Coordinates of C-alpha atoms and ligand atoms in Angstrom, one line a residue:
M1467 CA -16.2 -91.5 6.7
S1468 CA -15.8 -88.4 8.8
T1469 CA -18.8 -86.4 10.0
I1470 CA -18.9 -82.7 10.0
T1471 CA -21.4 -81.0 12.4
V1472 CA -22.3 -77.5 11.5
Y1473 CA -23.7 -75.5 14.4
V1474 CA -26.7 -73.5 13.2
P1475 CA -27.4 -70.7 15.6
R1476 CA -30.9 -71.0 17.0
D1477 CA -32.0 -67.5 17.3
S1478 CA -31.0 -65.8 14.1
A1479 CA -32.1 -66.6 10.5
A1480 CA -29.1 -64.6 9.2
L1481 CA -26.6 -66.6 11.2
A1482 CA -28.3 -69.9 10.3
A1483 CA -28.0 -68.9 6.6
G1484 CA -24.3 -68.2 7.2
A1485 CA -23.9 -71.7 8.7
D1486 CA -25.5 -73.2 5.7
R1487 CA -23.3 -71.3 3.4
V1488 CA -20.2 -72.7 5.1
A1489 CA -21.7 -76.2 5.1
R1490 CA -22.2 -76.0 1.4
C1491 CA -18.6 -74.8 0.9
I1492 CA -17.3 -77.7 2.9
A1493 CA -19.4 -80.2 1.0
K1494 CA -18.2 -78.7 -2.3
E1495 CA -14.6 -78.6 -1.4
A1496 CA -14.7 -82.1 0.0
A1497 CA -16.3 -83.4 -3.3
A1498 CA -13.7 -81.6 -5.3
R1499 CA -11.0 -83.5 -3.3
G1500 CA -12.8 -86.8 -3.6
L1501 CA -13.5 -87.0 0.1
M1502 CA -16.5 -88.6 1.8
L1503 CA -17.9 -86.2 4.4
E1504 CA -21.3 -86.4 6.0
L1505 CA -22.8 -83.0 7.0
V1506 CA -24.9 -82.9 10.1
R1507 CA -26.8 -79.7 11.2
N1508 CA -27.0 -79.1 14.9
G1509 CA -28.6 -76.4 16.9
S1510 CA -25.9 -74.5 18.7
R1511 CA -25.9 -74.5 22.5
G1512 CA -25.1 -71.1 23.5
M1513 CA -22.2 -70.6 21.1
F1514 CA -23.2 -67.7 18.9
W1515 CA -20.5 -66.8 16.4
L1516 CA -21.4 -64.3 13.8
E1517 CA -19.7 -66.7 11.5
P1518 CA -20.6 -70.3 12.0
L1519 CA -18.8 -72.8 14.1
V1520 CA -17.8 -76.1 12.6
E1521 CA -17.2 -79.2 14.5
V1522 CA -15.7 -82.3 13.0
N1523 CA -16.1 -85.7 14.4
T1524 CA -13.4 -87.9 13.1
P1525 CA -12.3 -91.4 14.1
A1526 CA -9.7 -89.7 16.3
G1527 CA -12.2 -87.7 18.2
R1528 CA -14.1 -84.4 18.2
M1529 CA -12.6 -81.3 16.7
A1530 CA -14.2 -78.0 16.8
Y1531 CA -13.2 -74.6 15.5
G1532 CA -14.7 -71.4 14.5
P1533 CA -15.7 -68.9 13.5
V1534 CA -15.2 -70.1 9.9
T1535 CA -15.7 -68.2 6.7
P1536 CA -16.1 -69.7 3.3
D1537 CA -12.6 -68.5 2.4
D1538 CA -11.2 -70.5 5.3
V1539 CA -12.6 -73.8 4.1
A1540 CA -10.0 -74.5 1.5
G1541 CA -7.3 -73.6 4.0
L1542 CA -8.8 -76.0 6.5
F1543 CA -8.6 -78.8 4.0
D1544 CA -5.1 -77.8 3.0
A1545 CA -4.0 -78.0 6.6
G1546 CA -5.5 -81.4 7.0
F1547 CA -8.3 -80.5 9.4
L1548 CA -11.1 -81.7 7.3
T1549 CA -9.7 -84.9 5.8
G1550 CA -10.5 -87.2 8.7
G1551 CA -7.0 -88.6 8.0
R1552 CA -4.9 -86.2 10.1
H1553 CA -6.0 -85.0 13.4
P1554 CA -3.5 -82.6 14.8
L1555 CA -6.2 -80.6 16.5
A1556 CA -8.3 -83.2 18.2
L1557 CA -9.3 -80.7 20.9
G1558 CA -5.7 -79.6 21.0
P1559 CA -4.0 -76.3 20.8
T1560 CA -6.0 -73.8 18.7
E1561 CA -2.8 -72.2 17.3
E1562 CA -2.8 -74.9 14.6
I1563 CA -6.1 -73.8 13.2
P1564 CA -5.5 -71.5 10.2
Y1565 CA -8.3 -69.0 11.0
L1566 CA -7.7 -68.9 14.7
K1567 CA -3.9 -68.7 14.2
K1568 CA -4.3 -65.1 13.0
Q1569 CA -6.0 -64.3 16.3
E1570 CA -4.7 -64.2 19.8
R1571 CA -7.4 -65.8 21.8
L1572 CA -6.9 -65.5 25.5
T1573 CA -10.4 -64.6 26.7
F1574 CA -12.1 -66.5 23.9
S1575 CA -9.8 -69.5 23.9
R1576 CA -12.4 -72.0 25.1
M1577 CA -15.3 -70.7 23.1
G1578 CA -16.7 -73.0 20.6
I1579 CA -14.6 -75.8 21.9
T1580 CA -16.3 -76.5 25.3
D1581 CA -19.9 -77.0 26.2
P1582 CA -20.7 -73.7 27.9
V1583 CA -22.4 -75.3 31.0
S1584 CA -20.1 -78.4 31.4
L1585 CA -17.9 -78.1 34.4
T1586 CA -15.9 -81.0 33.1
D1587 CA -15.2 -79.3 29.8
Y1588 CA -14.4 -76.0 31.6
Q1589 CA -11.9 -77.6 33.9
A1590 CA -10.3 -79.7 31.1
Y1591 CA -9.3 -76.3 29.6
E1592 CA -7.7 -74.5 32.5
G1593 CA -11.1 -73.6 34.1
F1594 CA -10.9 -72.7 37.8
A1595 CA -7.1 -72.8 37.8
G1596 CA -7.1 -69.1 38.5
L1597 CA -9.6 -69.5 41.4
R1598 CA -7.6 -72.3 42.9
R1599 CA -4.5 -70.1 42.8
A1600 CA -6.4 -67.1 44.2
L1601 CA -7.6 -69.2 47.2
A1602 CA -3.9 -69.7 48.1
L1603 CA -3.1 -66.0 48.0
A1604 CA -3.8 -63.1 50.3
P1605 CA -6.3 -60.5 48.9
E1606 CA -3.4 -58.0 48.5
E1607 CA -1.5 -60.5 46.4
I1608 CA -4.5 -61.1 44.1
V1609 CA -4.9 -57.4 43.6
Q1610 CA -1.2 -57.1 42.9
Q1611 CA -1.5 -59.6 40.1
V1612 CA -4.3 -57.6 38.5
L1613 CA -2.3 -54.4 38.9
D1614 CA 0.8 -56.0 37.4
S1615 CA -1.1 -57.4 34.4
G1616 CA -1.9 -53.9 33.2
L1617 CA -5.6 -54.9 32.7
R1618 CA -7.8 -51.9 32.1
G1619 CA -11.5 -51.8 32.1
R1620 CA -13.1 -53.1 28.9
G1621 CA -16.4 -51.3 29.4
G1622 CA -15.3 -48.1 27.8
A1623 CA -13.4 -45.8 30.2
A1624 CA -10.3 -48.1 30.3
F1625 CA -9.6 -47.3 33.9
P1626 CA -6.9 -49.6 35.4
A1627 CA -8.7 -52.5 37.0
G1628 CA -6.2 -53.1 39.7
I1629 CA -6.5 -49.6 41.1
K1630 CA -10.3 -50.0 41.4
W1631 CA -9.9 -53.4 43.1
K1632 CA -7.3 -51.9 45.5
T1633 CA -9.7 -49.1 46.5
V1634 CA -12.5 -51.6 47.3
L1635 CA -10.1 -53.8 49.2
G1636 CA -8.9 -50.8 51.2
T1637 CA -12.4 -49.5 52.1
A1638 CA -13.6 -51.2 55.3
A1639 CA -17.3 -52.2 55.4
A1640 CA -19.4 -55.1 56.7
Q1641 CA -20.8 -55.7 53.3
K1642 CA -19.2 -55.1 49.9
Y1643 CA -20.4 -56.0 46.4
I1644 CA -19.1 -57.1 43.0
V1645 CA -21.3 -55.8 40.2
C1646 CA -20.7 -57.0 36.6
N1647 CA -21.8 -54.6 34.0
A1648 CA -23.4 -56.7 31.3
D1649 CA -25.7 -54.0 29.9
E1650 CA -23.7 -54.1 26.6
G1651 CA -25.6 -51.3 24.8
D1652 CA -22.9 -50.1 22.4
S1653 CA -23.8 -50.4 18.7
G1654 CA -22.2 -53.3 17.0
T1655 CA -21.0 -55.0 20.2
F1656 CA -21.6 -58.6 21.3
S1657 CA -18.5 -59.8 23.1
D1658 CA -20.2 -59.7 26.5
R1659 CA -23.1 -61.7 25.2
M1660 CA -20.8 -64.3 23.6
T1661 CA -18.9 -64.6 26.9
M1662 CA -22.1 -65.1 28.9
E1663 CA -23.6 -67.6 26.4
G1664 CA -20.4 -69.3 25.3
D1665 CA -18.2 -69.5 28.5
P1666 CA -20.2 -68.4 31.5
F1667 CA -18.0 -70.1 34.1
M1668 CA -15.2 -67.8 33.1
L1669 CA -17.2 -64.8 34.2
I1670 CA -18.3 -66.6 37.4
E1671 CA -14.7 -67.5 38.2
G1672 CA -13.6 -63.9 37.5
M1673 CA -16.2 -62.5 39.8
T1674 CA -15.4 -65.0 42.6
I1675 CA -11.8 -64.0 42.4
A1676 CA -12.8 -60.4 42.6
G1677 CA -14.8 -61.2 45.7
L1678 CA -11.8 -63.0 47.3
A1679 CA -9.6 -60.0 46.4
T1680 CA -11.8 -57.2 47.8
G1681 CA -13.7 -58.9 50.6
A1682 CA -17.1 -58.8 48.8
T1683 CA -19.3 -61.7 49.4
Q1684 CA -22.2 -60.9 47.1
G1685 CA -22.1 -60.4 43.3
Y1686 CA -24.7 -59.3 40.8
I1687 CA -24.6 -59.6 37.1
Y1688 CA -26.7 -56.8 35.5
V1689 CA -27.7 -58.1 32.1
R1690 CA -29.6 -56.2 29.5
S1691 CA -33.1 -57.6 29.0
E1692 CA -32.5 -58.2 25.3
Y1693 CA -30.2 -61.1 26.2
P1694 CA -32.6 -63.8 27.3
H1695 CA -30.2 -66.6 26.2
A1696 CA -27.4 -65.1 28.2
I1697 CA -29.6 -64.8 31.3
A1698 CA -30.7 -68.4 31.0
T1699 CA -27.2 -69.7 30.5
L1700 CA -25.8 -67.7 33.4
N1701 CA -28.5 -68.9 35.7
E1702 CA -27.9 -72.5 34.7
A1703 CA -24.1 -72.1 35.1
I1704 CA -24.5 -70.4 38.5
R1705 CA -26.7 -73.4 39.7
V1706 CA -24.1 -75.9 38.4
A1707 CA -21.2 -74.0 40.0
E1708 CA -23.0 -73.7 43.3
A1709 CA -23.9 -77.4 43.4
A1710 CA -20.2 -78.3 42.8
G1711 CA -18.9 -75.9 45.5
F1712 CA -17.4 -73.3 43.3
L1713 CA -19.8 -70.7 44.7
G1714 CA -21.6 -70.4 48.0
D1715 CA -20.7 -70.4 51.7
N1716 CA -17.6 -72.6 51.5
I1717 CA -15.9 -72.3 48.2
L1718 CA -13.9 -75.4 47.5
R1719 CA -13.9 -76.1 51.3
S1720 CA -11.8 -72.9 51.9
G1721 CA -14.2 -71.4 54.4
K1722 CA -14.5 -68.4 52.0
R1723 CA -17.9 -67.4 50.6
F1724 CA -19.2 -65.7 47.5
S1725 CA -22.7 -65.8 46.0
L1726 CA -24.0 -64.6 42.7
A1727 CA -27.3 -63.5 41.3
V1728 CA -28.5 -62.3 37.9
R1729 CA -30.5 -59.1 37.5
K1730 CA -32.3 -58.0 34.3
G1731 CA -32.1 -54.4 33.0
A1732 CA -35.0 -52.7 31.3
G1733 CA -33.8 -51.4 28.0
S1734 CA -32.1 -48.2 28.9
Y1735 CA -28.7 -47.3 27.3
V1736 CA -27.7 -45.0 30.1
C1737 CA -28.2 -47.8 32.7
G1738 CA -24.9 -49.1 31.4
E1739 CA -23.3 -46.0 33.0
E1740 CA -22.1 -47.4 36.3
T1741 CA -23.9 -45.2 38.7
A1742 CA -27.2 -45.3 36.8
L1743 CA -26.8 -49.0 36.8
L1744 CA -26.5 -49.0 40.6
E1745 CA -29.7 -46.9 40.9
S1746 CA -31.5 -49.4 38.6
L1747 CA -30.1 -52.4 40.6
E1748 CA -31.5 -50.7 43.7
G1749 CA -34.9 -50.7 42.0
K1750 CA -35.0 -47.0 41.2
R1751 CA -35.1 -45.1 37.9
G1752 CA -31.7 -45.2 36.2
I1753 CA -30.4 -41.7 36.7
V1754 CA -26.7 -40.9 36.8
R1755 CA -25.2 -40.1 40.3
A1756 CA -22.7 -37.3 40.8
K1757 CA -19.2 -38.5 41.7
P1758 CA -17.7 -38.4 44.3
P1759 CA -18.4 -40.6 46.1
L1760 CA -16.9 -43.3 43.8
P1761 CA -18.9 -46.5 43.7
A1762 CA -15.7 -48.3 45.0
I1763 CA -16.3 -46.3 48.3
E1764 CA -20.1 -45.8 48.3
G1765 CA -21.8 -47.9 45.7
L1766 CA -24.7 -50.4 45.8
F1767 CA -26.9 -49.7 48.8
G1768 CA -24.2 -47.2 49.9
Q1769 CA -21.6 -50.0 50.3
P1770 CA -18.2 -50.3 48.6
T1771 CA -18.8 -51.8 45.2
L1772 CA -16.5 -53.0 42.5
I1773 CA -18.1 -52.5 39.1
N1774 CA -16.4 -54.0 36.1
N1775 CA -17.4 -55.0 32.6
V1776 CA -17.9 -58.6 31.6
I1777 CA -14.7 -58.8 29.6
T1778 CA -12.6 -57.2 32.4
L1779 CA -13.8 -59.7 34.9
A1780 CA -13.6 -62.6 32.4
S1781 CA -9.9 -61.7 31.8
V1782 CA -8.9 -62.3 35.4
P1783 CA -9.0 -66.1 35.7
L1784 CA -6.2 -66.4 33.0
I1785 CA -4.2 -63.6 34.7
L1786 CA -4.3 -65.6 37.9
A1787 CA -3.7 -69.0 36.3
R1788 CA -0.8 -68.0 34.1
G1789 CA 0.5 -65.0 36.0
A1790 CA 0.4 -61.2 35.4
A1791 CA 3.6 -61.2 33.2
F1792 CA 2.0 -63.6 30.7
Y1793 CA -0.9 -61.3 30.1
R1794 CA 1.2 -58.2 30.2
D1795 CA 3.3 -59.6 27.4
Y1796 CA 0.5 -58.9 25.0
G1797 CA -0.2 -55.4 23.8
V1798 CA 1.5 -52.1 23.3
G1799 CA 2.2 -49.0 25.5
R1800 CA -0.2 -48.8 28.4
S1801 CA -2.8 -51.0 26.5
R1802 CA -1.9 -54.5 27.7
G1803 CA -3.4 -57.8 26.9
T1804 CA -5.9 -58.5 24.2
L1805 CA -9.3 -57.1 23.1
P1806 CA -12.1 -59.0 21.6
M1807 CA -13.0 -56.7 18.7
Q1808 CA -16.4 -56.9 17.1
L1809 CA -16.8 -56.2 13.4
A1810 CA -20.2 -55.1 12.4
G1811 CA -22.1 -52.9 10.0
N1812 CA -21.2 -53.0 6.3
I1813 CA -18.5 -55.6 6.5
K1814 CA -18.2 -58.8 4.6
Y1815 CA -17.3 -61.1 7.5
G1816 CA -18.8 -59.7 10.6
G1817 CA -17.7 -61.3 13.8
L1818 CA -15.4 -61.3 16.8
V1819 CA -11.7 -61.1 16.4
E1820 CA -9.5 -61.3 19.6
K1821 CA -6.1 -59.7 19.1
A1822 CA -3.5 -58.1 21.2
F1823 CA -3.6 -54.2 21.3
G1824 CA -1.5 -52.8 18.5
V1825 CA -3.4 -54.3 15.6
T1826 CA -4.5 -51.7 13.1
L1827 CA -8.1 -51.0 12.0
R1828 CA -7.0 -51.6 8.4
E1829 CA -5.9 -55.2 9.3
L1830 CA -9.2 -55.8 11.1
L1831 CA -11.3 -54.3 8.2
Y1832 CA -9.5 -56.2 5.4
D1833 CA -7.6 -59.2 6.7
Y1834 CA -10.4 -60.3 9.0
G1835 CA -13.5 -58.5 7.8
G1836 CA -12.8 -59.0 4.1
G1837 CA -13.8 -55.3 3.2
S1838 CA -17.3 -54.0 2.9
A1839 CA -20.2 -56.3 2.4
S1840 CA -21.5 -54.1 -0.4
G1841 CA -18.2 -54.4 -2.2
R1842 CA -18.0 -50.5 -2.3
P1843 CA -15.1 -48.5 -0.8
I1844 CA -15.3 -48.1 3.0
K1845 CA -15.8 -44.5 3.9
A1846 CA -16.0 -44.2 7.7
V1847 CA -15.6 -46.5 10.6
Q1848 CA -17.1 -45.8 14.0
V1849 CA -15.0 -47.4 16.7
G1850 CA -16.1 -47.5 20.4
G1851 CA -19.9 -47.5 20.2
P1852 CA -22.4 -44.7 19.6
L1853 CA -20.2 -42.2 21.5
G1854 CA -17.1 -43.1 19.4
A1855 CA -15.6 -41.0 16.6
Y1856 CA -16.0 -41.7 12.9
L1857 CA -12.6 -42.5 11.6
P1858 CA -11.6 -41.8 8.0
E1859 CA -9.1 -43.9 6.1
S1860 CA -6.2 -41.6 7.2
K1861 CA -6.6 -43.0 10.7
W1862 CA -6.8 -46.7 9.9
D1863 CA -3.1 -47.4 10.3
L1864 CA -3.0 -46.3 13.9
P1865 CA -2.2 -49.1 16.3
L1866 CA -5.2 -50.0 18.4
D1867 CA -4.2 -48.4 21.6
Y1868 CA -6.2 -46.4 24.1
E1869 CA -3.7 -43.5 24.1
A1870 CA -3.2 -43.4 20.3
Y1871 CA -6.9 -43.3 19.7
A1872 CA -7.5 -40.6 22.3
A1873 CA -4.8 -38.5 20.6
V1874 CA -6.9 -38.3 17.4
G1875 CA -10.2 -37.7 19.3
G1876 CA -11.2 -41.3 19.1
T1877 CA -12.0 -44.0 21.6
V1878 CA -11.5 -47.7 21.7
G1879 CA -14.4 -48.2 24.0
H1880 CA -15.7 -51.7 24.2
G1881 CA -14.1 -52.7 20.9
G1882 CA -17.2 -52.2 18.7
I1883 CA -16.3 -51.5 15.1
V1884 CA -19.2 -50.4 12.8
V1885 CA -18.3 -50.0 9.1
H1886 CA -20.0 -47.6 6.6
D1887 CA -19.3 -47.6 2.8
D1888 CA -19.1 -44.6 0.5
T1889 CA -22.9 -44.2 0.3
A1890 CA -23.0 -43.1 3.9
D1891 CA -23.9 -39.5 4.6
L1892 CA -22.0 -38.4 7.7
S1893 CA -24.2 -35.4 8.4
K1894 CA -27.1 -37.9 8.8
L1895 CA -25.0 -40.0 11.1
A1896 CA -24.0 -36.9 13.2
R1897 CA -27.7 -36.0 13.5
Y1898 CA -28.4 -39.6 14.6
A1899 CA -25.7 -39.3 17.3
M1900 CA -27.4 -36.2 18.7
E1901 CA -30.9 -37.8 18.4
F1902 CA -29.6 -40.9 20.2
C1903 CA -28.3 -38.8 23.0
A1904 CA -31.6 -36.9 23.2
L1905 CA -33.6 -40.2 23.4
E1906 CA -31.3 -41.9 25.9
S1907 CA -30.2 -38.9 28.1
C1908 CA -31.2 -39.5 31.7
G1909 CA -32.1 -35.8 31.9
K1910 CA -30.1 -34.9 35.0
C1911 CA -27.9 -32.3 33.5
T1912 CA -28.7 -29.4 31.1
P1913 CA -25.9 -29.7 28.5
C1914 CA -26.9 -33.2 27.6
R1915 CA -30.6 -33.0 28.0
I1916 CA -31.1 -29.7 26.2
G1917 CA -27.9 -29.7 24.2
S1918 CA -28.7 -32.9 22.4
T1919 CA -32.2 -31.7 21.4
R1920 CA -30.8 -28.4 20.1
G1921 CA -28.0 -30.3 18.4
V1922 CA -30.5 -32.2 16.2
E1923 CA -32.1 -28.8 15.3
V1924 CA -28.8 -27.2 14.4
I1925 CA -27.7 -30.1 12.3
D1926 CA -31.0 -30.0 10.5
K1927 CA -30.4 -26.3 9.7
I1928 CA -26.9 -27.1 8.4
R1929 CA -28.3 -29.9 6.2
G1930 CA -31.0 -27.5 5.0
N1931 CA -28.5 -24.8 4.2
Q1932 CA -30.0 -22.3 6.6
N1933 CA -27.3 -19.8 7.7
R1934 CA -24.8 -22.7 7.3
P1935 CA -21.5 -21.0 8.5
Q1936 CA -23.2 -19.6 11.6
Q1937 CA -24.9 -22.9 12.4
V1938 CA -21.7 -24.8 12.1
M1939 CA -20.1 -22.4 14.6
L1940 CA -23.1 -22.9 16.8
L1941 CA -22.8 -26.6 16.6
R1942 CA -19.1 -26.4 17.6
D1943 CA -20.0 -24.2 20.6
L1944 CA -22.8 -26.5 21.6
C1945 CA -20.4 -29.5 21.4
D1946 CA -17.9 -27.6 23.6
T1947 CA -20.5 -27.0 26.2
M1948 CA -21.6 -30.7 26.1
V1949 CA -18.0 -31.9 26.4
H1950 CA -17.1 -29.7 29.3
G1951 CA -20.4 -29.3 31.1
S1952 CA -22.0 -32.8 31.1
L1953 CA -22.1 -34.9 34.2
C1954 CA -21.2 -38.2 32.4
A1955 CA -19.8 -39.5 29.2
M1956 CA -23.3 -39.7 27.6
G1957 CA -23.4 -36.0 27.0
G1958 CA -19.7 -35.6 27.3
M1959 CA -18.8 -37.9 24.4
T1960 CA -21.7 -37.4 22.0
P1961 CA -19.7 -34.6 20.4
F1962 CA -17.1 -37.2 19.4
P1963 CA -19.1 -38.7 16.5
V1964 CA -20.6 -35.3 15.7
L1965 CA -17.3 -33.4 15.5
S1966 CA -15.4 -36.2 13.8
A1967 CA -18.1 -36.3 11.1
L1968 CA -17.8 -32.6 10.6
D1969 CA -14.0 -32.4 10.7
H1970 CA -13.3 -35.4 8.5
F1971 CA -16.3 -35.3 6.1
P1972 CA -17.2 -31.6 5.7
Q1973 CA -18.5 -32.1 2.2
D1974 CA -21.4 -34.1 3.7
F1975 CA -22.4 -31.0 5.6
G1976 CA -22.2 -28.9 2.5
I1977 CA -18.9 -27.3 3.6
E1978 CA -16.3 -27.2 0.9
A1979 CA -13.2 -26.6 3.1
P1980 CA -12.6 -27.4 6.8
D1981 CA -14.0 -24.5 8.8
R1982 CA -12.2 -22.6 11.6
K1983 CA -11.6 -25.4 14.2
A1984 CA -10.8 -28.2 11.8
A1985 CA -8.3 -26.1 9.9
Ligands
FMN1415 C1 -23.9 -43.8 28.7 C2 -22.9 -44.9 29.1 C3 -23.2 -46.2 28.9 C4 -22.3 -47.2 29.3 N1 -22.6 -48.5 29.0 C5 -21.8 -49.5 29.4 C6 -22.1 -50.8 29.2 O1 -23.1 -51.2 28.5 N2 -21.2 -51.8 29.6 C7 -20.1 -51.4 30.4 O2 -19.4 -52.3 30.8 N3 -19.8 -50.2 30.6 C8 -20.6 -49.2 30.2 N4 -20.3 -47.9 30.5 C9 -19.1 -47.6 31.3 C10 -19.4 -47.8 32.8 O3 -19.9 -46.5 33.3 C11 -18.2 -48.1 33.6 O4 -17.1 -47.3 33.2 C12 -17.8 -49.6 33.5 O5 -18.9 -50.4 33.8 C13 -16.6 -49.9 34.4 O6 -16.2 -51.2 34.1 P1 -14.7 -51.4 33.5 O7 -13.8 -50.6 34.4 O8 -14.5 -52.9 33.7 O9 -14.8 -51.0 32.1 C14 -21.1 -46.8 30.0 C15 -20.9 -45.5 30.3 C16 -21.7 -44.5 29.8 C17 -21.4 -43.1 30.1
SF4_1416 S1 -24.7 -36.3 30.6 FE1 -26.8 -37.0 30.0 S2 -26.9 -39.1 30.7 FE2 -25.1 -38.2 31.8 S3 -26.0 -37.3 33.7 FE3 -26.1 -35.7 32.2 S4 -28.2 -35.9 31.4 FE4 -27.7 -37.8 32.4

């Protein structure tokens, strides 16, 4: 008899219910096929799929795959993964798994397969191969690999990672820092969290390589306080890596050093903005700093500092291990590699889908997400967090690509995708965007601090039909001022969701036809 272990996430009743749902599907499907399977529930250890992970213990060994949706279960049986009789996977290549086949998992290839804090598991799956290669290269050669890979920052601004690395390398200083931005505040995003909880060594390895490349010897991971499991897992992984010589004063006896520490945020969205984050790391209130100077030149405690998002840094080990060309081969245009996209909101199968750039929103919404959870038509999709535009159906066939999205007033951001069905009122969502900005604004500049508060009032007047045409013009002027006058993207991009709602869904504002600017 084969045993199927269903991982039941330990911190979410909703996820646990999902795991049970899949377990029941497996049991039903097995019974229909006359197979004997024993289901064992198991608390998951740091692997938090939005859809449950299933592990199969067969006479041939342990097999794990995920996330799995009920619709996949029959396919898994058909492919022979759940029979206990054929074991093509047996911890082998994930390409053979029907659900994963549709994805292109580079950053998330180990997740769900390895024990997050087992160095043995990590190394059995290419772990630390990138670091070993980096130790044999000169700093300039490591930076060149990152430049050649085409990797761009995954935190939101999509700035080429290699250029930032080169700036820090080229800035002389006695002390430099690597800071990992793990504040992950965008709505509907969780890829950073899954990385830190599911494969923390990958981030540790990426940061250590960044240290070797730039000359930084100290790194900090700034994690939002709402992620206690990530903080605990990272601390454990850092301890294990230090004890085994992957971190510390003499990395793998190379004579090179790099140390890491975790710092906890305090619940502020704007502390995800890199300069506010630095203020917070220095123990001050999280207020945005004017640039220049760039953090790469004068960052933490006034020293050259490389700040990258979790996924940016976690992408580096593979780039070093397999070479820049391997990574660059994925993607379209100037958007190279893969992006772990996160499906959330009113979607049937929420979860993380890693695909090369170029995939369309329609594919993500229907092939992976299975359409809306409510069963109603999807009306608007917000891509790129709370500062991202609301995209109507006419934009869902665009290839996911930084430039293509920018051309329609959108943003790819951190890959968060929040779905709304046809019951959504976009004027309410536009109001929420302004309100969010008013609540989270650091207050340093007027267009954002005052503009967001006035923005809520103006939208209220539009919704209340008070001088509607004039108020719509006022809202557009206000958005103009925020876009061009704000010091950072908090105030500068809040108009994206507001104007996209107004332009694409004028009827929700009581406007029959597109007004002057949308026309
Ligand atoms: C209001 C605001 C919030 C942000 N929040 C985050 C965040 O939570 N995580 C993140 O990586 N970047 C965030 N960013 C972007 C960072 O300022 C910065 O661009 C990023 O950390 C750079 O890393 P990357 O080049 O690897 O993307 C935010 C920016 C703004 C304006
Ligand atoms: S745009 Fe907003 S968050 Fe950014 S500096 Fe100005 S007030 Fe602060």
